[in-house]
């Protein structure tokens, strides 16, 4: 009964606050204590008992009362951090204040006039931290709040196990403890694994929710291309002012990477016991990726952080490094065993939703794979030594397979476009390194049920088959990713020793689809897709001819496609005819002749989003020319950066993301209107943008003469007569004999001189930095539904839409 009484009293206090027209004095403790001292309200209760409309009403009509409420709540947290909250009552006050602030903060952020409130110091109003010594009297409220949260996250008997045995009077002084001895989990830089304590896990989770809410001010600012817009909350919390920065960074990273959702593997155990650790892991991951936001600032000059130019990690550079201590610590990790722990942990969690069991739904499936992908991205981006460690062994395939699974599974679902992008960006980053292409030659034997044709082959075959599936049967809004997908295939192609027949046919089917005249003439950048595919074939023929007889056979079978390309008509009447044909058949890629085959056993087809699913509108991603820089592989295997020249890129390609709004993309494959437009305009190319551009003979000639067809034409010229002769002489109708002949054939001395290998390496830029920020906060917004922290507030960073 007591619980319903306390809820009633809490609700009465809220009503009093909204109805009082006169300001309530900060010294009126009897009034303010009603909000935290006498109640035990869960976070769900607080959200139910403090409605949005009432918070806004207090904000507009009695702002001083809202200000005092915030001050008093922060003051309580500061006092608790000072005392180490020894009593149960003080612990409950901390939780009540934490929940109340989590509820109120978004409404402070949504009003531009209030945003500076937490950064001001109001004398006498609660005097948060007044007893911390004179120098702290003038601390802005935000700083007092953040430092109190940091202290409370390492508070013995509240969020960490006490090391002291014995009576309560020897309670540890929270300011004398070394929080590095209280790291939450063994792993990077800490060997001792404290015993699990679900109360501590719950308390940490509540404080991390509040911390995340503090950082979420970023959601209420419109997206800007200025990469140096710093989040003041993150900036302060990740600075040297926070004495717990190192143990907290280590705790969050270790808690995420050490988590094993399956536990002892008892079937259905997740239905029998509540897993408090999972909630903690989710929030730890979200707080970590938000704090690892490295925006411009002073550290932008450090070469390892923003590009792929050097291979040194932070500890080899000047000792300053980024101002953000969390980015700094992440970039300094360098021990092999730490890398192994992180990689194994991330791979285990990413693979978890793919795990097959004989008993349906018998193992727990995690839901936070998108946060994990952002974390993995930041690890690779900020710590080049980690990236090279990942690629050093075939462990990288434990990351690749789940990413390909998610890409394939999400391809028809418009609410998961962001997931598609981050998966492709990670593969683009990895594909810039030679080792990734080499690792793909490992045979693919793990049979994860996926909605793709059955094949026998390598991880490279798996990648090509899934990319083909995305391009031919994904939804329209993925078209801006086609350039990225094919760039990844180009980057790995010089290292692929033997493609299966299934993968070879998929590549030729793509060329067939992309080289139809109407497709080439309908959008100014479509011909780039053909250039990418020809580059793939040239790389394989020149550098990996010996094992790739399946691909050579497929090229011979489809030789007419190459002849048609070489004889592509360029006169105005043929161009017009091709475009007329397009109007009759607007399907971008025919699915005929693609030999779909039978899908794997146990797989389910990729499904579109359920109607009504919430999704986030993301900003544009830069075109592939902005996303990558070209590097040439020299004879000793090192990369040399290539200065950009206008090779096969038409000038129109560089008109870029400058004017991108929430209608995503100019990423090259299809005009800007295709992505994230309102549903009624989702056609292959909207008429408005086509009318601005019409293909001309000169334009077709300008790129047709650069089509790199010489190597393939030479191959056909040599091999086609030989294959035809064998067929006639031996009366062959069986392709295995022809494959055997091709397997032992050679073209040494017959092909043109091999071209240098060109790799397009991902390069960081302000466009992708802003995209990541939008995507990351979009994921956090949609994943925090219990309680719905930001729901129905006036978010500006993205739009929330229903599918």
PDB file of N, CA and C in Angstrom, residues 17 32 54-71 101 104-122 125 141-142 214 217 220-221 232-233:
ATOM      1  N   UNK A  17       3.377  21.959  -8.173  1.00  0.00           N
ATOM      2  CA  UNK A  17       4.414  22.697  -8.903  1.00  0.00           C
ATOM      3  C   UNK A  17       3.821  23.381 -10.130  1.00  0.00           C
ATOM      4  N   UNK A  32      10.175  20.823  -1.532  1.00  0.00           N
ATOM      5  CA  UNK A  32      11.019  20.144  -2.542  1.00  0.00           C
ATOM      6  C   UNK A  32      11.256  18.682  -2.203  1.00  0.00           C
ATOM      7  N   UNK A  54       2.742  19.065 -18.721  1.00  0.00           N
ATOM      8  CA  UNK A  54       2.929  19.794 -17.458  1.00  0.00           C
ATOM      9  C   UNK A  54       4.348  20.341 -17.340  1.00  0.00           C
ATOM     10  N   UNK A  55       5.335  19.579 -17.829  1.00  0.00           N
ATOM     11  CA  UNK A  55       6.715  20.104 -17.792  1.00  0.00           C
ATOM     12  C   UNK A  55       6.785  21.373 -18.642  1.00  0.00           C
ATOM     13  N   UNK A  56       6.169  21.319 -19.830  1.00  0.00           N
ATOM     14  CA  UNK A  56       6.195  22.505 -20.712  1.00  0.00           C
ATOM     15  C   UNK A  56       5.457  23.672 -20.071  1.00  0.00           C
ATOM     16  N   UNK A  57       4.348  23.357 -19.382  1.00  0.00           N
ATOM     17  CA  UNK A  57       3.568  24.428 -18.747  1.00  0.00           C
ATOM     18  C   UNK A  57       4.402  25.127 -17.670  1.00  0.00           C
ATOM     19  N   UNK A  58       5.092  24.351 -16.845  1.00  0.00           N
ATOM     20  CA  UNK A  58       5.941  24.969 -15.811  1.00  0.00           C
ATOM     21  C   UNK A  58       7.047  25.789 -16.471  1.00  0.00           C
ATOM     22  N   UNK A  59       7.608  25.242 -17.539  1.00  0.00           N
ATOM     23  CA  UNK A  59       8.698  25.937 -18.240  1.00  0.00           C
ATOM     24  C   UNK A  59       8.244  27.304 -18.748  1.00  0.00           C
ATOM     25  N   UNK A  60       7.003  27.359 -19.267  1.00  0.00           N
ATOM     26  CA  UNK A  60       6.504  28.626 -19.837  1.00  0.00           C
ATOM     27  C   UNK A  60       5.963  29.562 -18.752  1.00  0.00           C
ATOM     28  N   UNK A  61       5.208  28.980 -17.794  1.00  0.00           N
ATOM     29  CA  UNK A  61       4.434  29.849 -16.889  1.00  0.00           C
ATOM     30  C   UNK A  61       5.125  30.134 -15.566  1.00  0.00           C
ATOM     31  N   UNK A  62       5.865  29.163 -15.030  1.00  0.00           N
ATOM     32  CA  UNK A  62       6.605  29.501 -13.799  1.00  0.00           C
ATOM     33  C   UNK A  62       8.039  28.978 -13.913  1.00  0.00           C
ATOM     34  N   UNK A  63       8.816  29.636 -14.788  1.00  0.00           N
ATOM     35  CA  UNK A  63      10.164  29.152 -15.076  1.00  0.00           C
ATOM     36  C   UNK A  63      11.049  29.069 -13.831  1.00  0.00           C
ATOM     37  N   UNK A  64      10.824  29.984 -12.862  1.00  0.00           N
ATOM     38  CA  UNK A  64      11.716  29.952 -11.692  1.00  0.00           C
ATOM     39  C   UNK A  64      11.527  28.657 -10.903  1.00  0.00           C
ATOM     40  N   UNK A  65      10.280  28.119 -10.909  1.00  0.00           N
ATOM     41  CA  UNK A  65      10.051  26.861 -10.194  1.00  0.00           C
ATOM     42  C   UNK A  65      10.766  25.686 -10.873  1.00  0.00           C
ATOM     43  N   UNK A  66      10.754  25.687 -12.222  1.00  0.00           N
ATOM     44  CA  UNK A  66      11.461  24.620 -12.943  1.00  0.00           C
ATOM     45  C   UNK A  66      12.966  24.732 -12.669  1.00  0.00           C
ATOM     46  N   UNK A  67      13.460  25.977 -12.685  1.00  0.00           N
ATOM     47  CA  UNK A  67      14.884  26.205 -12.432  1.00  0.00           C
ATOM     48  C   UNK A  67      15.263  25.696 -11.042  1.00  0.00           C
ATOM     49  N   UNK A  68      14.442  26.029 -10.048  1.00  0.00           N
ATOM     50  CA  UNK A  68      14.756  25.615  -8.675  1.00  0.00           C
ATOM     51  C   UNK A  68      14.695  24.089  -8.545  1.00  0.00           C
ATOM     52  N   UNK A  69      13.709  23.469  -9.193  1.00  0.00           N
ATOM     53  CA  UNK A  69      13.594  22.004  -9.147  1.00  0.00           C
ATOM     54  C   UNK A  69      14.880  21.361  -9.669  1.00  0.00           C
ATOM     55  N   UNK A  70      15.379  21.855 -10.807  1.00  0.00           N
ATOM     56  CA  UNK A  70      16.618  21.305 -11.382  1.00  0.00           C
ATOM     57  C   UNK A  70      17.787  21.519 -10.420  1.00  0.00           C
ATOM     58  N   UNK A  71      17.883  22.755  -9.882  1.00  0.00           N
ATOM     59  CA  UNK A  71      18.981  23.061  -8.960  1.00  0.00           C
ATOM     60  C   UNK A  71      18.956  22.147  -7.753  1.00  0.00           C
ATOM     61  N   UNK A 101      15.477  14.032 -13.243  1.00  0.00           N
ATOM     62  CA  UNK A 101      16.278  14.816 -14.196  1.00  0.00           C
ATOM     63  C   UNK A 101      16.243  14.184 -15.589  1.00  0.00           C
ATOM     64  N   UNK A 104      13.114  15.441 -17.116  1.00  0.00           N
ATOM     65  CA  UNK A 104      12.945  16.883 -17.387  1.00  0.00           C
ATOM     66  C   UNK A 104      13.912  17.424 -18.438  1.00  0.00           C
ATOM     67  N   UNK A 105      15.161  16.905 -18.438  1.00  0.00           N
ATOM     68  CA  UNK A 105      16.201  17.507 -19.289  1.00  0.00           C
ATOM     69  C   UNK A 105      15.816  17.684 -20.763  1.00  0.00           C
ATOM     70  N   UNK A 106      15.185  16.675 -21.415  1.00  0.00           N
ATOM     71  CA  UNK A 106      14.863  16.883 -22.841  1.00  0.00           C
ATOM     72  C   UNK A 106      13.998  18.124 -23.075  1.00  0.00           C
ATOM     73  N   UNK A 107      13.160  18.483 -22.108  1.00  0.00           N
ATOM     74  CA  UNK A 107      12.281  19.639 -22.281  1.00  0.00           C
ATOM     75  C   UNK A 107      13.032  20.949 -22.053  1.00  0.00           C
ATOM     76  N   UNK A 108      14.155  20.871 -21.351  1.00  0.00           N
ATOM     77  CA  UNK A 108      15.040  22.036 -21.216  1.00  0.00           C
ATOM     78  C   UNK A 108      15.763  22.251 -22.553  1.00  0.00           C
ATOM     79  N   UNK A 109      16.213  21.132 -23.140  1.00  0.00           N
ATOM     80  CA  UNK A 109      16.988  21.226 -24.381  1.00  0.00           C
ATOM     81  C   UNK A 109      16.146  21.669 -25.567  1.00  0.00           C
ATOM     82  N   UNK A 110      14.857  21.300 -25.574  1.00  0.00           N
ATOM     83  CA  UNK A 110      14.066  21.582 -26.782  1.00  0.00           C
ATOM     84  C   UNK A 110      13.754  23.072 -26.912  1.00  0.00           C
ATOM     85  N   UNK A 111      13.937  23.833 -25.829  1.00  0.00           N
ATOM     86  CA  UNK A 111      13.661  25.271 -25.868  1.00  0.00           C
ATOM     87  C   UNK A 111      14.989  26.019 -25.923  1.00  0.00           C
ATOM     88  N   UNK A 112      15.246  26.682 -27.040  1.00  0.00           N
ATOM     89  CA  UNK A 112      16.541  27.344 -27.245  1.00  0.00           C
ATOM     90  C   UNK A 112      16.867  28.324 -26.116  1.00  0.00           C
ATOM     91  N   UNK A 113      15.832  28.981 -25.562  1.00  0.00           N
ATOM     92  CA  UNK A 113      16.087  29.969 -24.502  1.00  0.00           C
ATOM     93  C   UNK A 113      16.585  29.313 -23.217  1.00  0.00           C
ATOM     94  N   UNK A 114      16.286  28.028 -23.039  1.00  0.00           N
ATOM     95  CA  UNK A 114      16.663  27.345 -21.808  1.00  0.00           C
ATOM     96  C   UNK A 114      18.008  26.635 -21.907  1.00  0.00           C
ATOM     97  N   UNK A 115      18.541  26.513 -23.152  1.00  0.00           N
ATOM     98  CA  UNK A 115      19.705  25.648 -23.330  1.00  0.00           C
ATOM     99  C   UNK A 115      20.924  26.100 -22.527  1.00  0.00           C
ATOM    100  N   UNK A 116      21.025  27.427 -22.328  1.00  0.00           N
ATOM    101  CA  UNK A 116      22.183  27.913 -21.574  1.00  0.00           C
ATOM    102  C   UNK A 116      22.021  27.784 -20.072  1.00  0.00           C
ATOM    103  N   UNK A 117      20.815  27.379 -19.638  1.00  0.00           N
ATOM    104  CA  UNK A 117      20.476  27.385 -18.205  1.00  0.00           C
ATOM    105  C   UNK A 117      21.458  26.558 -17.372  1.00  0.00           C
ATOM    106  N   UNK A 118      21.764  25.351 -17.829  1.00  0.00           N
ATOM    107  CA  UNK A 118      22.637  24.486 -17.043  1.00  0.00           C
ATOM    108  C   UNK A 118      24.092  24.954 -17.056  1.00  0.00           C
ATOM    109  N   UNK A 119      24.385  25.888 -17.963  1.00  0.00           N
ATOM    110  CA  UNK A 119      25.762  26.382 -18.044  1.00  0.00           C
ATOM    111  C   UNK A 119      25.914  27.723 -17.336  1.00  0.00           C
ATOM    112  N   UNK A 120      24.846  28.131 -16.644  1.00  0.00           N
ATOM    113  CA  UNK A 120      24.928  29.397 -15.910  1.00  0.00           C
ATOM    114  C   UNK A 120      25.095  29.075 -14.432  1.00  0.00           C
ATOM    115  N   UNK A 121      25.554  30.060 -13.673  1.00  0.00           N
ATOM    116  CA  UNK A 121      25.620  29.872 -12.225  1.00  0.00           C
ATOM    117  C   UNK A 121      24.655  30.876 -11.618  1.00  0.00           C
ATOM    118  N   UNK A 122      23.676  30.379 -10.898  1.00  0.00           N
ATOM    119  CA  UNK A 122      22.711  31.294 -10.284  1.00  0.00           C
ATOM    120  C   UNK A 122      23.001  31.334  -8.791  1.00  0.00           C
ATOM    121  N   UNK A 125      20.701  29.903  -5.591  1.00  0.00           N
ATOM    122  CA  UNK A 125      19.613  28.988  -5.952  1.00  0.00           C
ATOM    123  C   UNK A 125      20.092  27.560  -5.762  1.00  0.00           C
ATOM    124  N   UNK A 141      25.949  24.658 -13.340  1.00  0.00           N
ATOM    125  CA  UNK A 141      25.147  23.526 -12.877  1.00  0.00           C
ATOM    126  C   UNK A 141      25.489  22.242 -13.642  1.00  0.00           C
ATOM    127  N   UNK A 142      25.685  22.374 -14.957  1.00  0.00           N
ATOM    128  CA  UNK A 142      25.992  21.197 -15.795  1.00  0.00           C
ATOM    129  C   UNK A 142      27.246  20.488 -15.284  1.00  0.00           C
ATOM    130  N   UNK A 214      21.865  13.843 -20.570  1.00  0.00           N
ATOM    131  CA  UNK A 214      22.659  15.088 -20.555  1.00  0.00           C
ATOM    132  C   UNK A 214      23.319  15.329 -21.919  1.00  0.00           C
ATOM    133  N   UNK A 217      21.608  16.790 -25.731  1.00  0.00           N
ATOM    134  CA  UNK A 217      21.353  18.145 -26.238  1.00  0.00           C
ATOM    135  C   UNK A 217      21.618  18.199 -27.754  1.00  0.00           C
ATOM    136  N   UNK A 220      18.821  18.247 -30.312  1.00  0.00           N
ATOM    137  CA  UNK A 220      17.924  19.407 -30.453  1.00  0.00           C
ATOM    138  C   UNK A 220      18.559  20.515 -31.286  1.00  0.00           C
ATOM    139  N   UNK A 221      19.695  20.205 -31.932  1.00  0.00           N
ATOM    140  CA  UNK A 221      20.337  21.172 -32.822  1.00  0.00           C
ATOM    141  C   UNK A 221      20.247  20.623 -34.240  1.00  0.00           C
ATOM    142  N   UNK A 232      28.958  20.588 -25.509  1.00  0.00           N
ATOM    143  CA  UNK A 232      29.632  21.036 -24.283  1.00  0.00           C
ATOM    144  C   UNK A 232      29.575  19.997 -23.166  1.00  0.00           C
ATOM    145  N   UNK A 233      28.495  19.217 -23.110  1.00  0.00           N
ATOM    146  CA  UNK A 233      28.358  18.186 -22.071  1.00  0.00           C
ATOM    147  C   UNK A 233      29.425  17.107 -22.254  1.00  0.00           C
TER     148      UNK A 233
END
